[in-house]
Structures are given as C-alpha cells and as structure tokens.
C-alpha cells in the first residue's frame, strides 16, 4: 500500500503557524514579484479567490474582506517542509518527497498494521510537532493514493484520511472522481473521453485496455492499470540529477541599462553554477535570453537568446558568469524596457567524466578548491557573502516582495518575538 | 533522506594544543567527539522552534528581556512547565499550572503588574510548545 501525505494549503499554513491572529481569517500568498495568488487558506477559497488570480486586479476586494496578503517566503516554506519530511521519515523510512508539500510513503513494511490508525498517528504527530495540518490518502497505487487524498480533502474533512484498501473502498473513489481530476490526465484526453461519454474514473476502467493504449498512449495505459490497483509508477527515492538548470526571473521593475541587467544575470549564472556543484555536474553549453514585457503593448518588443559553447565543461562560478556575460553582450540592445533575463546550463555531464581539452590551460584542481571554499563560506555565513564583483549590490532587478514575512526558522535575527 | 534543520553545530574543543609532528598523540586513545552544543540545546530539531521574548512578565523565571527560548512542540505540557501558549490568538510565555482547580497561566515577575490568568471556558487557549532551554547573551544583560 502507498500513502500520499499532502500539507493542507501549505504556504498559508506556514504563515499562520507564526501568526495565530490569522486563525480563521482569509490568507493568500502571492507568486514571485507579488504577481498572482499561488496559495489560499480555506477562508480565502470561500471568498471565491481563484488560484492564479492577478493581485493588482483584486486589491479592492482583498482589502474589503481583510484578506492577509503575503509575498512568497520560500526560505520559510522550505524549512517547514524539511520538518514535515523529517517527521514522516521517522515513521516510514521508505519515502519519496514528491514536492515541497507532498510525499509518497511506501507502507509495504506495515503488513499487519491497521493503516488507518497509523495514518491517524502520523497526522496527529505532524500537526503537534511541526504545526502543519496534513491530509493522507492510502491506496494500492500512487494514482489511487493521489485520488484517495483528494477524496479525503473534500469528503473526509474532519478525519483528513481516506483508506482505499478493499475493492469496495476503491470503487467509492472511482465513482466519485471525474476523469479530469485523475492524476496525469490532461485536458486533451478528458475531452476525448467526454466524447465517449466517459466522465468518471469508474466509467474509464470499463473501457478496454486496447482502446486506452490506442487513444491515450502508453502513459494512459499505465494510468489505466494504476486505477485497476496494479502499481505501474515506480519509486524515485532520490531525485535524478537534472539534465539542465535554468535561472530566470522577472525583474521587480523594468530595466534598460546594460549594467543593471548584467548584475541580475551574473547572480542568476552564479546560482546555476552553485546548483551544478550541488549535484556534481558540469556544463559546456550556456544559454542566455533577454526579453521585454509582452503585456506592455505600448513598448517596443524584443526577445533573443544565444548559446555560448565552452571549450571544457565546468561548474566554476567565474567561468559560467563569464560565459553568460559574453552572451549578454551579443544579445543586449539599447532602448528597450526589459522585463526578464535568464540563463540556462544544458547538456550537464557528471563532474568525474569531464573531457579535458588539449589546449586547455585552466588549473582545474585550483578551481575546484576555490569553489569548495567559496561554497562553504556562503553556506556558513549566508548566501552570496562572498561574490564576484559583477554580481554587485545595487539589486535593481530584485524581486518585488513587499509583504514578506520574517524567516522565522532560518535567521536568528528574524525569529518570532513574543511580547510578554 | 534525513533533512538537517539546525545547521549550527558549534564545536568546543575539549583538549587543545599542538602536538609536534612525529610524536604520536598520547590523547589519541582517549579521543571523543567535541561537545555538540546544537544537539544539547535541541535534541529534536524536527519539533523545535526558537522564539525571542520581549517584556518582563517572566523575568523571575530566568527569562530576561531579549532571551531566546528553545520551544519543543513534541512535549506534552505538564504542571509547572514554562510554555508558549496562544491565548485569544496572541502568543504569551507563562508558567503552566494545571491542578484540581483548573488551568492557570502564571507570570513570574519582579514587576507586580502581571497577574495570574485563569483559563476559563470560552477562552481560546492552546499550548503552542514547551520551553526546554533559555538562552541569554551574558554580555548584553
């Protein structure tokens, strides 16, 4: 059996943990640059606030209903997520962290355990120890566990758990779930199914496997078997190292000058290099792109990208930043209001299998040592405490985060202060 | 996977002093790991939060202004423990008294303006966590 544990309204719950005055009050969290709504408390959902709704268009409505608004504080959410995952791990060592607020647990070791009682214990422990409410769905496959979780959220609010163990319990799920709400079914396929008068998961499994494979490819076939309680989606204990890493963000304000954009790009490139070192990969292909804001029709529009090839694959911050800036010099044009710059490192190869060049005179050992020192200083004393000069301090590009909560758990100067 | 939470392992050397090269250290057979202050202060990082206190309502309970409190949420509050509570949607730090006459939150202060708070029905009251350690910057008191 497999459990899917999902934190309820995770970002809003994290904010509420340190702000009890927001209990029973509507809360929304905004995306980077305070653009649109990415998380809502139940009270905010009841007000009819939609996911993805642009904040600037509802300012009046948010104020009128006294909705608490937060910029996204990923440092805080990441730290609370670690606590949730660590607590889960103490119960079930075999687990797969699926996202910041979800994890699959492999319950195969609990053959003679009452799984409902186990789920109850897990749920109570997380709310007590960490302070975050979770919902748990348990079923024979990942797809059904997802479905059981969704069912628990909607129909078992008080317990927060749904166990789909017997065929009867599974059937209840299948009859309840509409095809567009099945994990992994896109809008194309749900339209196709609607034409066949197939609206629920229960109707879907009455189709022949042949029809599914023909019309919904191998992925559809896998989902079909998962619904029939045959596990087809494997476990990913460790996230696979990424083949490409991209850092691209919209600026907090429109930027035109080369120097301002260069500062942003140098920081993004440094970020990519650090992430490559974390997963021990190197790149020899750096892509840079630069674009204006397509929504500002009054502005001249521009989009261009360029690839920079490096002679030897590297993850040295200096080398990656230099390559990115070389790319920027190629694509930058004066006289535009730019909205976004980005850098992507592609074709990542493992550090140990880097091919050295004949004419390459870089001292790789020295670069490696320098980067190790660079990373350990920054881990200990704070991100970007040591930086390349070109990364700068002007930060005109910095995200708009006007309603950021304190980093309660990661910065001793920002811990919760209790007036006593 | 085991995510680390409190990454501020502080090590204090138990024995110092350089040993000239070539001589085997007489301490080698007795070597033990340095004291891990983080582990001592926070044995259960997954259930522990740190908060700061401003105000004098607990200054007679070793909690001066600006003290940092280590708060463990996994401990069930018992009579006479110091707790972080949420009372009518506000945080407060007080001594938790639970006996036959009910639950009270007791201040412990040289300032006598602070009075005991009996918890009655209809009050919105919850213990948020139990205070396990108090950290005071001795250079700043």
Coordinates of C-alpha atoms in Angstrom, one line a residue:
Chain A
X1 CA 0.0 0.0 0.0
X2 CA 1.1 3.6 -0.7
X3 CA 0.2 6.7 1.3
X4 CA 0.2 10.2 -0.2
X5 CA 0.7 12.8 2.5
X6 CA -0.2 16.3 1.4
X7 CA 0.0 19.5 3.5
X8 CA -3.2 21.5 3.6
X9 CA -2.9 25.0 2.0
X10 CA 0.8 24.6 2.8
X11 CA 2.1 28.2 2.3
X12 CA -0.9 29.7 4.1
X13 CA -0.5 27.2 6.9
X14 CA 3.2 28.1 7.3
X15 CA 2.4 31.8 7.7
X16 CA -0.4 31.0 10.1
X17 CA 1.8 29.0 12.4
X18 CA 3.6 32.1 13.5
X19 CA 0.6 34.4 13.3
X20 CA -2.3 33.0 15.3
X21 CA -4.2 36.2 14.9
X22 CA -4.8 34.9 11.4
X23 CA -6.7 31.8 12.6
X24 CA -10.0 31.6 10.8
X25 CA -9.0 34.6 8.6
X26 CA -8.5 34.5 4.9
X27 CA -4.9 34.4 3.7
X28 CA -3.4 34.5 0.2
X29 CA 0.2 34.0 -0.8
X30 CA 1.5 35.8 -4.0
X31 CA 3.9 34.5 -6.6
X32 CA 7.4 36.0 -7.2
X33 CA 7.1 39.7 -7.8
X34 CA 3.8 39.7 -5.9
X35 CA 2.1 38.9 -9.2
X36 CA -0.7 36.4 -8.6
X37 CA -2.3 34.1 -6.0
X38 CA -0.4 30.8 -5.5
X39 CA -1.8 29.6 -2.2
X40 CA -5.1 30.3 -0.3
X41 CA -6.4 29.4 3.1
X42 CA -9.9 27.8 3.2
X43 CA -11.4 31.1 4.1
X44 CA -9.9 32.7 1.0
X45 CA -11.2 29.9 -1.1
X46 CA -14.7 30.5 0.3
X47 CA -14.4 34.2 -0.8
X48 CA -14.1 32.9 -4.3
X49 CA -10.5 33.9 -4.8
X50 CA -9.1 31.8 -7.6
X51 CA -5.6 30.3 -8.0
X52 CA -3.5 32.4 -10.4
X53 CA -5.7 35.5 -9.9
X54 CA -3.6 38.6 -10.5
X55 CA -3.3 40.5 -7.2
X56 CA -3.4 44.0 -8.7
X57 CA -6.8 43.4 -10.1
X58 CA -8.4 42.4 -6.8
X59 CA -6.8 44.9 -4.4
X60 CA -10.1 46.5 -3.5
X61 CA -11.8 43.1 -2.9
X62 CA -8.8 41.8 -0.8
X63 CA -8.9 45.0 1.3
X64 CA -12.6 44.9 1.8
X65 CA -12.6 41.3 3.1
X66 CA -9.5 42.0 5.2
X67 CA -7.5 39.2 3.5
X68 CA -4.0 38.8 4.8
X69 CA -1.6 39.0 1.9
X70 CA 2.0 37.6 1.9
X71 CA 4.8 37.6 -0.6
X72 CA 6.1 34.0 -1.1
X73 CA 8.7 33.2 1.5
X74 CA 10.3 30.1 0.1
X75 CA 13.1 30.1 2.7
X76 CA 10.4 29.6 5.4
X77 CA 8.3 27.1 3.4
X78 CA 11.4 25.1 2.6
X79 CA 12.5 24.9 6.2
X80 CA 9.0 23.9 7.4
X81 CA 8.8 21.4 4.6
X82 CA 12.0 19.8 5.9
X83 CA 10.5 19.4 9.3
X84 CA 7.4 17.7 7.9
X85 CA 9.5 15.3 5.7
X86 CA 11.8 14.5 8.6
X87 CA 8.8 13.7 10.8
X88 CA 7.3 11.5 8.1
X89 CA 10.7 9.8 7.7
X90 CA 10.7 8.8 11.4
X91 CA 7.5 6.8 10.8
X92 CA 8.2 5.4 7.3
X93 CA 11.9 5.2 6.2
X94 CA 10.9 4.4 2.6
X95 CA 9.5 7.6 1.2
X96 CA 9.6 9.8 -1.9
X97 CA 9.4 13.6 -1.5
X98 CA 7.3 14.5 -4.4
X99 CA 7.1 18.2 -3.9
X100 CA 7.6 20.9 -1.3
X101 CA 4.3 19.8 0.4
X102 CA 3.7 16.2 -0.7
X103 CA 5.4 12.9 -0.1
X104 CA 4.6 9.3 -1.1
X105 CA 5.2 6.7 1.7
X106 CA 5.8 3.0 1.0
X107 CA 3.8 1.1 3.5
X108 CA 4.8 -2.4 2.4
X109 CA 6.7 -2.9 5.7
X110 CA 3.4 -2.4 7.7
X111 CA 1.8 -5.7 6.6
X112 CA 0.0 -6.4 9.9
X113 CA -0.7 -2.9 10.9
X114 CA -4.0 -1.0 11.0
X115 CA -3.1 1.5 8.3
X116 CA -5.9 3.9 9.3
X117 CA -4.6 4.1 12.8
X118 CA -1.1 4.6 11.5
X119 CA -2.2 7.4 9.3
X120 CA -4.1 9.0 12.3
X121 CA -0.9 8.8 14.3
X122 CA 1.2 10.4 11.6
X123 CA -1.3 13.1 11.0
X124 CA -1.6 14.0 14.7
X125 CA 2.2 14.0 15.2
X126 CA 2.8 16.4 12.3
X127 CA 0.2 18.9 13.5
X128 CA 1.5 18.6 17.0
X129 CA 5.3 18.6 16.4
X130 CA 5.5 20.8 13.3
X131 CA 2.2 22.7 13.4
X132 CA 1.1 21.9 9.9
X133 CA -2.2 20.2 9.1
X134 CA -2.0 17.3 6.5
X135 CA -4.3 15.1 4.6
X136 CA -3.5 11.4 3.9
X137 CA -4.8 9.1 1.2
X138 CA -3.9 5.4 1.2
X139 CA -4.3 3.0 -1.7
X140 CA -2.6 0.2 -3.6
X141 CA -1.1 2.5 -6.3
X142 CA 0.3 6.1 -6.5
X143 CA -2.5 7.2 -8.8
X144 CA -5.2 5.8 -6.4
X145 CA -3.4 7.3 -3.4
X146 CA -3.5 10.7 -5.0
X147 CA -7.2 10.2 -5.6
X148 CA -7.8 9.0 -2.1
X149 CA -6.0 12.1 -0.8
X150 CA -8.2 14.4 -2.9
X151 CA -11.3 12.5 -1.7
X152 CA -10.3 12.9 1.9
X153 CA -9.8 16.6 1.4
X154 CA -13.3 17.0 0.0
X155 CA -15.4 14.4 1.8
X156 CA -13.5 13.4 5.0
X157 CA -12.5 16.9 6.2
X158 CA -12.7 16.1 9.9
X159 CA -10.5 12.9 9.8
X160 CA -8.3 14.1 7.0
X161 CA -7.7 10.5 6.0
X162 CA -9.1 8.1 3.4
X163 CA -8.1 4.5 3.2
X164 CA -8.9 2.7 0.0
X165 CA -7.9 -0.9 0.8
X166 CA -10.9 -3.1 -0.1
X167 CA -12.4 -3.2 -3.6
X168 CA -15.5 -1.5 -2.2
X169 CA -13.5 1.4 -0.8
X170 CA -11.6 1.7 -4.1
X171 CA -14.9 1.7 -6.1
X172 CA -16.2 4.5 -3.9
X173 CA -13.2 6.6 -5.0
X174 CA -13.5 5.7 -8.7
X175 CA -17.2 6.5 -8.8
X176 CA -16.6 9.9 -7.1
X177 CA -13.6 11.1 -9.2
X178 CA -14.2 12.8 -12.5
X179 CA -11.7 11.9 -15.3
X180 CA -10.2 15.5 -15.4
X181 CA -9.3 15.1 -11.7
X182 CA -7.3 11.9 -12.2
X183 CA -3.6 12.4 -11.7
X184 CA -1.8 12.7 -15.1
X185 CA -4.9 13.2 -17.3
X186 CA -4.7 16.4 -19.4
X187 CA -7.5 18.4 -20.8
X188 CA -7.0 16.9 -24.3
X189 CA -7.6 13.4 -23.0
X190 CA -10.5 14.3 -20.8
X191 CA -12.2 15.9 -23.8
X192 CA -11.6 12.8 -25.8
X193 CA -13.1 10.7 -23.0
X194 CA -16.1 13.1 -22.7
X195 CA -16.9 12.4 -26.4
X196 CA -17.1 8.7 -25.5
X197 CA -19.5 9.6 -22.6
X198 CA -16.8 8.7 -20.1
X199 CA -17.0 11.2 -17.2
X200 CA -15.8 9.3 -14.1
X201 CA -12.8 7.1 -13.2
X202 CA -15.3 4.2 -12.7
X203 CA -16.5 4.6 -16.3
X204 CA -13.0 4.9 -17.5
X205 CA -11.9 1.5 -16.2
X206 CA -14.8 -0.1 -18.0
X207 CA -13.1 0.7 -21.3
X208 CA -10.8 -1.9 -23.0
X209 CA -7.0 -1.6 -22.5
X210 CA -6.7 -1.7 -26.3
X211 CA -8.8 1.5 -26.6
X212 CA -6.8 3.2 -23.9
X213 CA -3.5 2.4 -25.5
X214 CA -4.6 3.5 -28.9
X215 CA -6.2 6.7 -27.8
X216 CA -4.2 7.7 -24.8
X217 CA -0.7 6.2 -25.5
X218 CA 1.5 4.2 -23.1
X219 CA 1.1 6.8 -20.3
X220 CA -2.7 6.4 -20.5
X221 CA -2.3 2.7 -20.3
X222 CA -0.1 3.0 -17.2
X223 CA -2.7 5.2 -15.5
X224 CA -5.4 2.7 -16.5
X225 CA -3.6 -0.1 -14.8
X226 CA -2.9 2.0 -11.7
X227 CA -6.6 2.7 -11.5
X228 CA -7.1 -1.1 -11.5
X229 CA -4.8 -1.3 -8.5
X230 CA -1.8 -2.6 -10.4
X231 CA 1.3 -0.4 -9.5
X232 CA 3.0 0.9 -12.6
X233 CA 4.6 4.1 -11.5
X234 CA 8.0 3.3 -9.8
X235 CA 9.6 4.8 -6.8
X236 CA 12.1 7.6 -7.1
X237 CA 14.0 7.6 -3.8
X238 CA 16.5 10.1 -4.8
X239 CA 15.7 12.9 -7.3
X240 CA 17.5 12.2 -10.5
X241 CA 20.2 14.7 -11.2
X242 CA 18.9 17.4 -13.6
X243 CA 20.0 17.5 -17.2
X244 CA 19.6 21.2 -17.4
X245 CA 19.3 24.0 -14.9
X246 CA 17.6 27.4 -15.6
X247 CA 17.5 30.5 -13.5
X248 CA 15.3 33.2 -15.0
X249 CA 13.2 35.7 -13.1
X250 CA 11.2 38.8 -14.0
X251 CA 12.7 42.0 -12.6
X252 CA 11.0 43.8 -9.8
X253 CA 10.9 46.8 -12.2
X254 CA 11.6 47.3 -15.9
X255 CA 15.3 47.7 -16.6
X256 CA 17.1 49.2 -19.6
X257 CA 20.7 49.7 -18.8
X258 CA 23.3 47.1 -19.6
X259 CA 24.9 47.4 -16.1
X260 CA 21.6 46.7 -14.3
X261 CA 20.8 43.6 -16.4
X262 CA 24.4 42.4 -16.2
X263 CA 24.2 42.4 -12.4
X264 CA 21.0 40.3 -12.4
X265 CA 22.4 37.9 -15.0
X266 CA 25.7 37.5 -13.0
X267 CA 23.6 36.5 -10.0
X268 CA 21.5 34.0 -11.9
X269 CA 24.6 32.5 -13.5
X270 CA 26.3 32.2 -10.1
X271 CA 23.1 30.4 -8.9
X272 CA 23.2 27.9 -11.8
X273 CA 26.9 27.2 -11.1
X274 CA 26.2 26.6 -7.4
X275 CA 23.3 24.2 -8.2
X276 CA 25.5 22.3 -10.7
X277 CA 28.2 21.9 -8.0
X278 CA 25.5 20.7 -5.6
X279 CA 24.6 17.8 -7.9
X280 CA 28.2 17.4 -9.1
X281 CA 27.7 18.2 -12.7
X282 CA 29.4 20.4 -15.3
X283 CA 28.2 22.1 -18.5
X284 CA 29.8 23.2 -21.7
X285 CA 26.7 24.9 -23.1
X286 CA 25.4 28.1 -21.6
X287 CA 22.2 29.7 -23.0
X288 CA 21.3 33.3 -22.2
X289 CA 18.0 35.0 -23.1
X290 CA 16.6 38.5 -22.7
X291 CA 13.1 39.7 -23.2
X292 CA 10.7 42.7 -22.9
X293 CA 7.2 42.6 -21.3
X294 CA 4.8 41.3 -24.0
X295 CA 1.8 42.6 -22.0
X296 CA 3.0 46.2 -22.4
X297 CA 1.8 46.8 -25.9
X298 CA 2.9 50.4 -25.7
X299 CA 6.6 49.2 -25.6
X300 CA 8.9 48.1 -28.4
X301 CA 9.2 44.3 -28.1
X302 CA 12.4 42.2 -28.1
X303 CA 13.3 38.6 -27.5
X304 CA 16.6 37.0 -28.2
X305 CA 18.6 34.1 -27.0
X306 CA 22.1 32.9 -27.7
X307 CA 24.2 29.8 -26.9
X308 CA 27.7 30.0 -25.7
X309 CA 29.9 26.9 -26.1
X310 CA 32.7 26.4 -23.5
X311 CA 35.8 24.5 -24.5
X312 CA 35.8 22.3 -21.4
X313 CA 32.8 21.5 -19.3
X314 CA 32.9 23.3 -15.9
X315 CA 30.9 24.4 -12.9
X316 CA 33.2 27.1 -11.8
X317 CA 31.1 30.2 -11.0
X318 CA 33.6 32.6 -12.6
X319 CA 33.6 30.6 -15.9
X320 CA 29.8 30.3 -16.0
X321 CA 29.3 34.0 -15.2
X322 CA 31.9 35.0 -17.8
X323 CA 30.1 32.9 -20.4
X324 CA 26.7 34.3 -19.6
X325 CA 28.0 37.9 -19.8
X326 CA 29.6 37.1 -23.1
X327 CA 26.2 36.0 -24.3
X328 CA 24.5 39.1 -22.9
X329 CA 26.9 41.4 -24.8
X330 CA 25.8 39.6 -28.0
X331 CA 22.0 39.9 -27.5
X332 CA 21.7 43.2 -25.5
X333 CA 20.2 46.2 -27.4
X334 CA 19.8 49.7 -26.1
X335 CA 16.4 51.4 -25.9
X336 CA 14.2 48.7 -24.7
X337 CA 12.3 48.2 -21.4
X338 CA 13.4 44.7 -20.4
X339 CA 11.4 42.5 -18.1
X340 CA 13.4 39.4 -17.8
X341 CA 16.8 37.9 -18.3
X342 CA 17.6 34.2 -17.9
X343 CA 20.5 31.7 -18.1
X344 CA 20.3 28.0 -18.7
X345 CA 23.0 25.5 -18.5
X346 CA 22.4 22.5 -20.7
X347 CA 23.9 19.0 -21.5
X348 CA 25.0 18.5 -18.0
X349 CA 27.6 15.8 -17.5
X350 CA 28.9 14.3 -14.3
X351 CA 31.9 16.0 -12.8
X352 CA 34.1 12.9 -12.9
X353 CA 33.6 12.3 -16.6
X354 CA 34.6 15.7 -17.9
X355 CA 36.7 15.5 -21.1
X356 CA 39.8 17.8 -20.8
X357 CA 40.8 19.8 -23.8
X358 CA 44.3 19.7 -25.5
X359 CA 44.7 23.4 -25.5
X360 CA 43.1 23.9 -22.1
X361 CA 45.3 25.6 -19.6
X362 CA 42.9 26.0 -16.7
X363 CA 44.1 24.7 -13.4
X364 CA 41.1 22.5 -12.6
X365 CA 42.3 21.4 -9.2
X366 CA 42.7 25.0 -8.2
X367 CA 39.3 26.0 -9.5
X368 CA 37.7 23.1 -7.6
X369 CA 39.4 24.0 -4.3
X370 CA 38.4 27.7 -4.7
X371 CA 34.8 26.8 -5.4
X372 CA 34.7 24.4 -2.4
X373 CA 35.9 27.2 -0.2
X374 CA 33.5 29.7 -1.8
X375 CA 30.6 27.3 -1.1
X376 CA 31.5 26.5 2.4
X377 CA 31.9 30.2 3.4
X378 CA 28.5 31.0 1.8
X379 CA 26.7 28.1 3.4
X380 CA 28.1 29.1 6.8
X381 CA 27.8 32.9 6.7
X382 CA 25.0 33.5 4.3
X383 CA 24.2 33.3 0.7
X384 CA 26.5 35.4 -1.5
X385 CA 28.5 36.7 1.4
X386 CA 31.5 36.2 -1.0
X387 CA 30.6 37.0 -4.5
X388 CA 32.0 38.0 -7.9
X389 CA 32.3 41.8 -8.1
X390 CA 30.0 41.8 -11.2
X391 CA 27.2 40.3 -9.0
X392 CA 27.1 43.7 -7.4
X393 CA 24.9 45.2 -4.6
X394 CA 22.5 47.5 -6.5
X395 CA 19.8 44.9 -6.8
X396 CA 17.6 47.0 -9.1
X397 CA 16.5 43.7 -10.5
X398 CA 15.5 42.3 -7.1
X399 CA 12.0 40.7 -6.8
X400 CA 9.2 42.7 -5.6
X401 CA 8.4 41.2 -2.1
X402 CA 6.6 43.9 -0.2
X403 CA 4.8 41.6 2.1
X404 CA 7.5 39.2 3.0
X405 CA 7.1 37.5 6.4
X406 CA 10.2 37.0 8.6
X407 CA 12.4 34.0 8.1
X408 CA 11.4 32.6 11.5
X409 CA 13.3 29.4 11.3
X410 CA 16.5 30.2 9.4
X411 CA 17.7 33.6 10.7
X412 CA 18.3 34.2 14.4
X413 CA 17.5 37.9 13.9
X414 CA 14.1 37.2 12.5
X415 CA 12.7 34.6 15.0
X416 CA 9.3 35.1 16.3
X417 CA 9.2 37.8 19.1
X418 CA 6.7 37.3 21.8
X419 CA 5.6 40.4 23.7
X420 CA 5.5 39.2 27.3
Chain B
X1 CA 16.7 11.0 3.3
X2 CA 17.3 12.9 6.5
X3 CA 16.9 16.7 6.1
X4 CA 19.0 18.7 8.5
X5 CA 17.3 21.5 10.3
X6 CA 19.6 23.2 12.8
X7 CA 22.8 23.6 10.9
X8 CA 24.6 25.5 13.6
X9 CA 26.7 22.7 15.0
X10 CA 29.1 24.5 17.3
X11 CA 32.1 22.5 18.5
X12 CA 34.1 23.3 21.6
X13 CA 37.5 21.8 21.8
X14 CA 37.8 19.6 24.8
X15 CA 41.6 19.5 24.6
X16 CA 43.7 21.9 22.6
X17 CA 47.4 22.4 22.0
X18 CA 49.5 21.4 19.0
X19 CA 51.5 18.2 19.1
X20 CA 54.9 18.2 17.3
X21 CA 54.9 16.2 14.2
X22 CA 56.4 12.7 14.5
X23 CA 55.2 12.1 18.1
X24 CA 52.1 10.0 18.4
X25 CA 49.5 11.9 20.4
X26 CA 49.1 10.5 23.9
X27 CA 45.4 11.6 23.7
X28 CA 44.7 9.6 20.6
X29 CA 43.5 6.6 22.5
X30 CA 41.1 8.8 24.5
X31 CA 39.7 10.9 21.7
X32 CA 36.0 11.6 21.8
X33 CA 33.9 13.9 19.8
X34 CA 33.6 17.5 20.8
X35 CA 30.5 18.7 22.6
X36 CA 27.8 19.4 20.1
X37 CA 26.0 22.4 21.6
X38 CA 23.3 22.3 18.9
X39 CA 22.4 18.7 19.9
X40 CA 22.4 19.6 23.6
X41 CA 20.1 22.6 23.1
X42 CA 17.9 20.9 20.5
X43 CA 17.8 17.1 20.6
X44 CA 14.6 17.1 18.4
X45 CA 15.2 19.6 15.6
X46 CA 12.1 18.5 13.7
X47 CA 9.8 19.6 16.6
X48 CA 11.8 22.6 17.9
X49 CA 11.4 26.3 17.2
X50 CA 13.3 29.3 18.6
X51 CA 11.5 32.4 19.7
X52 CA 12.5 35.6 21.4
X53 CA 10.9 37.3 24.4
X54 CA 10.3 41.0 24.9
X55 CA 8.8 42.2 28.1
X56 CA 9.3 41.4 31.8
X57 CA 6.4 39.2 32.8
X58 CA 8.8 36.2 33.3
X59 CA 12.0 37.9 34.5
X60 CA 11.9 35.9 37.7
X61 CA 11.9 32.6 35.8
X62 CA 15.3 33.1 34.2
X63 CA 13.7 34.8 31.2
X64 CA 15.0 38.4 30.9
X65 CA 14.2 40.8 28.1
X66 CA 15.5 39.5 24.8
X67 CA 16.1 35.9 25.9
X68 CA 15.9 33.3 23.3
X69 CA 13.7 30.3 24.1
X70 CA 14.0 26.8 22.7
X71 CA 10.5 25.5 22.3
X72 CA 9.8 21.8 21.8
X73 CA 6.3 21.1 20.4
X74 CA 6.6 17.3 21.0
X75 CA 6.4 17.6 24.8
X76 CA 3.0 17.3 26.4
X77 CA 2.7 20.2 28.8
X78 CA 2.6 19.3 32.4
X79 CA 2.1 21.2 35.7
X80 CA 4.8 23.8 36.4
X81 CA 6.4 23.7 32.9
X82 CA 7.0 27.0 31.2
X83 CA 5.0 27.1 27.9
X84 CA 4.5 29.2 24.9
X85 CA 0.7 29.5 24.7
X86 CA -1.7 31.0 22.3
X87 CA -4.4 32.9 24.2
X88 CA -7.2 34.6 22.3
X89 CA -5.0 34.5 19.2
X90 CA -1.9 36.0 20.9
X91 CA 1.3 34.4 21.9
X92 CA 2.4 34.5 25.6
X93 CA 5.0 32.8 27.7
X94 CA 4.0 31.8 31.2
X95 CA 4.2 29.1 33.8
X96 CA 1.6 26.4 33.1
X97 CA -0.3 25.4 36.3
X98 CA -2.7 22.5 36.0
X99 CA -4.3 21.1 39.1
X100 CA -7.6 20.3 40.7
X101 CA -8.8 24.0 40.5
X102 CA -8.2 24.1 36.7
X103 CA -5.5 25.6 34.4
X104 CA -3.8 28.9 35.1
X105 CA -1.0 30.8 33.3
X106 CA 1.3 32.3 35.9
X107 CA 3.6 35.2 35.4
X108 CA 6.8 35.3 37.4
X109 CA 8.0 38.8 37.6
X110 CA 9.5 41.4 39.9
X111 CA 7.0 43.7 38.2
X112 CA 3.8 43.1 40.1
X113 CA 1.5 44.5 37.4
X114 CA 1.4 40.9 36.0
X115 CA -1.5 38.8 37.3
X116 CA -2.3 35.1 37.0
X117 CA -4.6 34.2 34.1
X118 CA -7.1 31.5 34.9
X119 CA -8.2 29.7 31.8
X120 CA -12.0 29.6 31.7
X121 CA -14.4 28.1 29.3
X122 CA -15.0 30.2 26.2
X123 CA -11.4 31.3 26.2
X124 CA -9.5 30.5 23.0
X125 CA -6.5 28.7 24.6
X126 CA -3.8 26.4 23.2
X127 CA -0.3 25.4 24.3
X128 CA 1.9 26.0 21.3
X129 CA 5.0 24.4 22.7
X130 CA 7.0 23.7 25.9
X131 CA 10.1 25.8 26.7
X132 CA 13.1 23.5 27.2
X133 CA 16.0 25.9 27.2
X134 CA 16.6 29.6 27.8
X135 CA 19.5 31.3 26.0
X136 CA 20.7 34.6 27.4
X137 CA 23.5 36.7 25.9
X138 CA 25.5 37.2 29.1
X139 CA 27.5 40.1 27.5
X140 CA 24.4 42.0 26.9
X141 CA 22.4 41.6 30.1

